[in-house]
Amino acid sequence: MSITGSTHYLNIRTEIHFDQASGAPPAEVNSESNGCSINILLPTCWTTNQAEEFRKKYDWLIIQDRKLGCTNCRQAGSNQYESALKIAHVQPAPQWVDINIKKNGLTKIKQQASLRKKLNEHEHSRAHQKIVELIKKIEAKEFALDEIAANMQKDSQKATERIFRTVYNLAIKCRPFTDLPSDIDVQI
């Protein structure tokens, strides 16, 4: 560990800045993932070790400006997944999408407990689990094929129902079946 000005630097996969004046826990972390450097502010009740542990445990966790969010819910909140979410009847929680989960409580222990509880509840929530499942399916392109097949089947069934209704209508009115092609053309 070396001291430079009013900042300590640790180099363990992340660069951690300590404020010597306040003696506060690490406030800013420069994390390198995929070759890009990202500045994040940790919640004040967390140490960098705790943040790393939570990131390992919850791979979807986003930490930004002392708030938490979810990468999966954020990804699902984009327009790309809108139709899939409607079909699955799932809506991502806006506070997780907007990275707006904050700590609650007056003491450090209560604040840590509130964040742990929120993380655990979110991971086990029906919406989060469905979103993770949908993202995996879409990335595997299974969902798109299933959706296309289901829509084709529904369209085919509707067309068949219309034709049967037209035939039934012709039979009830004692009309010749030579009228059938013109009646079907009118429907389309």
Short mmCIF file of C-alpha atoms in Angstrom, two decimals:
data_model
loop_
_atom_site.label_atom_id
_atom_site.label_comp_id
_atom_site.label_asym_id
_atom_site.label_seq_id
_atom_site.Cartn_x
_atom_site.Cartn_y
_atom_site.Cartn_z
CA MET A 1 0.00 0.00 0.00
CA SER A 2 1.39 3.40 -0.93
CA ILE A 3 0.26 6.84 0.13
CA THR A 4 -0.12 9.57 -2.48
CA GLY A 5 -1.45 12.92 -1.26
CA SER A 6 -4.68 12.35 0.63
CA THR A 7 -5.45 9.04 -1.06
CA HIS A 8 -4.39 5.41 -0.45
CA TYR A 9 -4.20 3.08 -3.41
CA LEU A 10 -4.61 -0.69 -3.27
CA ASN A 11 -4.12 -2.71 -6.39
CA ILE A 12 -6.11 -5.94 -6.13
CA ARG A 13 -8.00 -6.19 -9.41
CA THR A 14 -9.58 -2.86 -8.43
CA GLU A 15 -8.13 0.47 -7.42
CA ILE A 16 -9.59 1.74 -4.15
CA HIS A 17 -9.52 5.35 -2.95
CA PHE A 18 -9.68 6.09 0.79
CA ASP A 19 -10.38 9.57 2.08
CA GLN A 20 -7.81 10.20 4.83
CA ALA A 21 -9.55 13.27 6.19
CA SER A 22 -12.82 11.53 7.04
CA GLY A 23 -11.42 8.02 7.50
CA ALA A 24 -14.53 6.80 5.69
CA PRO A 25 -14.69 3.40 4.05
CA PRO A 26 -13.73 3.28 0.39
CA ALA A 27 -15.99 5.58 -1.54
CA GLU A 28 -14.81 5.18 -5.11
CA VAL A 29 -13.71 2.04 -6.92
CA ASN A 30 -12.24 1.90 -10.40
CA SER A 31 -13.23 -1.51 -11.67
CA GLU A 32 -11.88 -2.91 -14.88
CA SER A 33 -14.20 -5.28 -16.68
CA ASN A 34 -13.99 -6.10 -20.37
CA GLY A 35 -11.07 -3.70 -20.75
CA CYS A 36 -12.95 -0.55 -19.75
CA SER A 37 -12.57 1.42 -16.55
CA ILE A 38 -15.73 2.19 -14.59
CA ASN A 39 -15.92 4.56 -11.61
CA ILE A 40 -18.46 3.51 -8.99
CA LEU A 41 -19.33 4.83 -5.56
CA LEU A 42 -20.01 2.12 -3.00
CA PRO A 43 -22.78 2.42 -0.41
CA THR A 44 -21.19 4.02 2.65
CA CYS A 45 -22.06 1.04 4.86
CA TRP A 46 -20.06 -1.38 2.66
CA THR A 47 -16.35 -2.03 2.49
CA THR A 48 -14.74 -2.96 -0.81
CA ASN A 49 -14.42 -6.56 0.38
CA GLN A 50 -18.16 -6.69 1.02
CA ALA A 51 -18.86 -5.17 -2.39
CA GLU A 52 -16.64 -7.77 -4.07
CA GLU A 53 -18.34 -10.59 -2.15
CA PHE A 54 -21.79 -9.37 -3.17
CA ARG A 55 -20.66 -9.00 -6.79
CA LYS A 56 -19.45 -12.60 -6.76
CA LYS A 57 -22.65 -13.86 -5.13
CA TYR A 58 -25.00 -11.76 -7.28
CA ASP A 59 -23.46 -11.60 -10.75
CA TRP A 60 -26.29 -9.28 -11.88
CA LEU A 61 -25.48 -6.61 -9.27
CA ILE A 62 -24.75 -3.03 -10.39
CA ILE A 63 -23.22 -0.60 -7.89
CA GLN A 64 -23.31 3.03 -8.97
CA ASP A 65 -23.44 6.31 -7.03
CA ARG A 66 -23.97 4.50 -3.70
CA LYS A 67 -27.06 2.77 -5.13
CA LEU A 68 -27.72 -0.74 -6.37
CA GLY A 69 -29.32 -2.04 -9.54
CA CYS A 70 -29.78 -5.19 -11.60
CA THR A 71 -28.14 -5.78 -14.99
CA ASN A 72 -30.79 -8.31 -16.01
CA CYS A 73 -33.74 -6.06 -15.13
CA ARG A 74 -31.98 -3.12 -16.77
CA GLN A 75 -31.41 -5.16 -19.91
CA ALA A 76 -35.03 -6.35 -19.88
CA GLY A 77 -36.20 -2.76 -19.47
CA SER A 78 -34.88 -1.97 -22.96
CA ASN A 79 -37.18 -2.00 -25.99
CA GLN A 80 -35.53 -5.16 -27.31
CA TYR A 81 -37.30 -7.30 -24.71
CA GLU A 82 -40.61 -5.42 -24.54
CA SER A 83 -42.70 -7.95 -26.49
CA ALA A 84 -41.19 -10.92 -24.65
CA LEU A 85 -42.01 -9.33 -21.28
CA LYS A 86 -45.61 -8.68 -22.34
CA ILE A 87 -46.05 -12.29 -23.44
CA ALA A 88 -44.58 -13.55 -20.16
CA HIS A 89 -46.67 -11.03 -18.14
CA VAL A 90 -43.55 -9.75 -16.34
CA GLN A 91 -42.57 -6.18 -15.52
CA PRO A 92 -39.08 -5.42 -14.18
CA ALA A 93 -38.98 -3.38 -10.97
CA PRO A 94 -38.26 0.24 -11.99
CA GLN A 95 -36.04 0.93 -8.97
CA TRP A 96 -33.75 -1.96 -9.98
CA VAL A 97 -33.79 -0.88 -13.64
CA ASP A 98 -32.93 2.72 -12.75
CA ILE A 99 -30.20 1.69 -10.25
CA ASN A 100 -32.10 3.35 -7.44
CA ILE A 101 -31.93 0.88 -4.51
CA LYS A 102 -30.70 2.70 -1.41
CA LYS A 103 -29.79 1.64 2.10
CA ASN A 104 -32.26 2.15 4.96
CA GLY A 105 -31.62 2.47 8.68
CA LEU A 106 -29.69 4.71 11.02
CA THR A 107 -26.87 2.39 12.04
CA LYS A 108 -24.33 0.72 9.80
CA ILE A 109 -25.57 -2.74 10.82
CA LYS A 110 -29.18 -1.91 9.94
CA GLN A 111 -28.11 -0.36 6.64
CA GLN A 112 -26.12 -3.46 5.73
CA ALA A 113 -29.01 -5.69 6.74
CA SER A 114 -31.45 -3.67 4.62
CA LEU A 115 -29.22 -3.99 1.54
CA ARG A 116 -28.72 -7.73 2.13
CA LYS A 117 -32.47 -8.19 2.47
CA LYS A 118 -33.18 -6.21 -0.71
CA LEU A 119 -30.59 -8.20 -2.67
CA ASN A 120 -31.96 -11.51 -1.44
CA GLU A 121 -35.60 -10.56 -2.06
CA HIS A 122 -34.81 -9.34 -5.55
CA GLU A 123 -32.88 -12.47 -6.48
CA HIS A 124 -35.76 -14.68 -5.35
CA SER A 125 -38.52 -12.49 -6.79
CA ARG A 126 -40.71 -14.02 -9.50
CA ALA A 127 -40.09 -11.11 -11.87
CA HIS A 128 -36.29 -11.34 -11.62
CA GLN A 129 -36.29 -15.10 -12.12
CA LYS A 130 -38.62 -14.84 -15.14
CA ILE A 131 -36.47 -12.08 -16.63
CA VAL A 132 -33.30 -14.14 -16.23
CA GLU A 133 -35.07 -17.08 -17.88
CA LEU A 134 -36.33 -14.91 -20.75
CA ILE A 135 -32.91 -13.38 -21.37
CA LYS A 136 -31.34 -16.83 -21.52
CA LYS A 137 -34.00 -18.03 -23.94
CA ILE A 138 -33.73 -14.97 -26.15
CA GLU A 139 -29.97 -15.20 -26.23
CA ALA A 140 -30.33 -18.84 -27.23
CA LYS A 141 -32.94 -17.76 -29.79
CA GLU A 142 -35.33 -20.40 -28.48
CA PHE A 143 -37.92 -17.85 -27.48
CA ALA A 144 -38.04 -16.27 -30.93
CA LEU A 145 -38.64 -19.63 -32.61
CA ASP A 146 -41.27 -20.66 -30.06
CA GLU A 147 -43.03 -17.32 -30.44
CA ILE A 148 -42.99 -17.50 -34.24
CA ALA A 149 -44.34 -21.05 -34.22
CA ALA A 150 -47.10 -20.14 -31.74
CA ASN A 151 -48.11 -17.07 -33.78
CA MET A 152 -48.16 -19.08 -37.01
CA GLN A 153 -50.35 -21.70 -35.37
CA LYS A 154 -52.76 -19.05 -34.05
CA ASP A 155 -52.98 -17.36 -37.47
CA SER A 156 -53.59 -20.69 -39.19
CA GLN A 157 -56.29 -21.60 -36.67
CA LYS A 158 -58.06 -18.25 -37.13
CA ALA A 159 -58.03 -18.63 -40.92
CA THR A 160 -59.46 -22.15 -40.64
CA GLU A 161 -62.20 -20.93 -38.28
CA ARG A 162 -63.20 -18.19 -40.75
CA ILE A 163 -63.42 -20.66 -43.62
CA PHE A 164 -65.58 -23.05 -41.57
CA ARG A 165 -67.88 -20.19 -40.57
CA THR A 166 -68.21 -19.18 -44.22
CA VAL A 167 -69.00 -22.75 -45.27
CA TYR A 168 -71.53 -23.02 -42.44
CA ASN A 169 -73.12 -19.73 -43.50
CA LEU A 170 -73.41 -20.97 -47.11
CA ALA A 171 -74.95 -24.27 -45.94
CA ILE A 172 -77.50 -22.53 -43.68
CA LYS A 173 -78.58 -20.21 -46.51
CA CYS A 174 -78.70 -23.12 -49.00
CA ARG A 175 -76.24 -21.34 -51.26
CA PRO A 176 -74.09 -23.26 -53.77
CA PHE A 177 -70.49 -23.96 -52.77
CA THR A 178 -69.36 -22.24 -55.97
CA ASP A 179 -69.85 -18.99 -53.99
CA LEU A 180 -67.23 -20.14 -51.46
CA PRO A 181 -64.08 -18.76 -53.21
CA SER A 182 -65.60 -15.29 -53.63
CA ASP A 183 -66.80 -15.22 -49.98
CA ILE A 184 -63.35 -16.26 -48.75
CA ASP A 185 -61.69 -13.58 -50.92
CA VAL A 186 -63.91 -10.97 -49.23
CA GLN A 187 -62.60 -12.05 -45.79
CA ILE A 188 -58.97 -11.59 -46.74
#
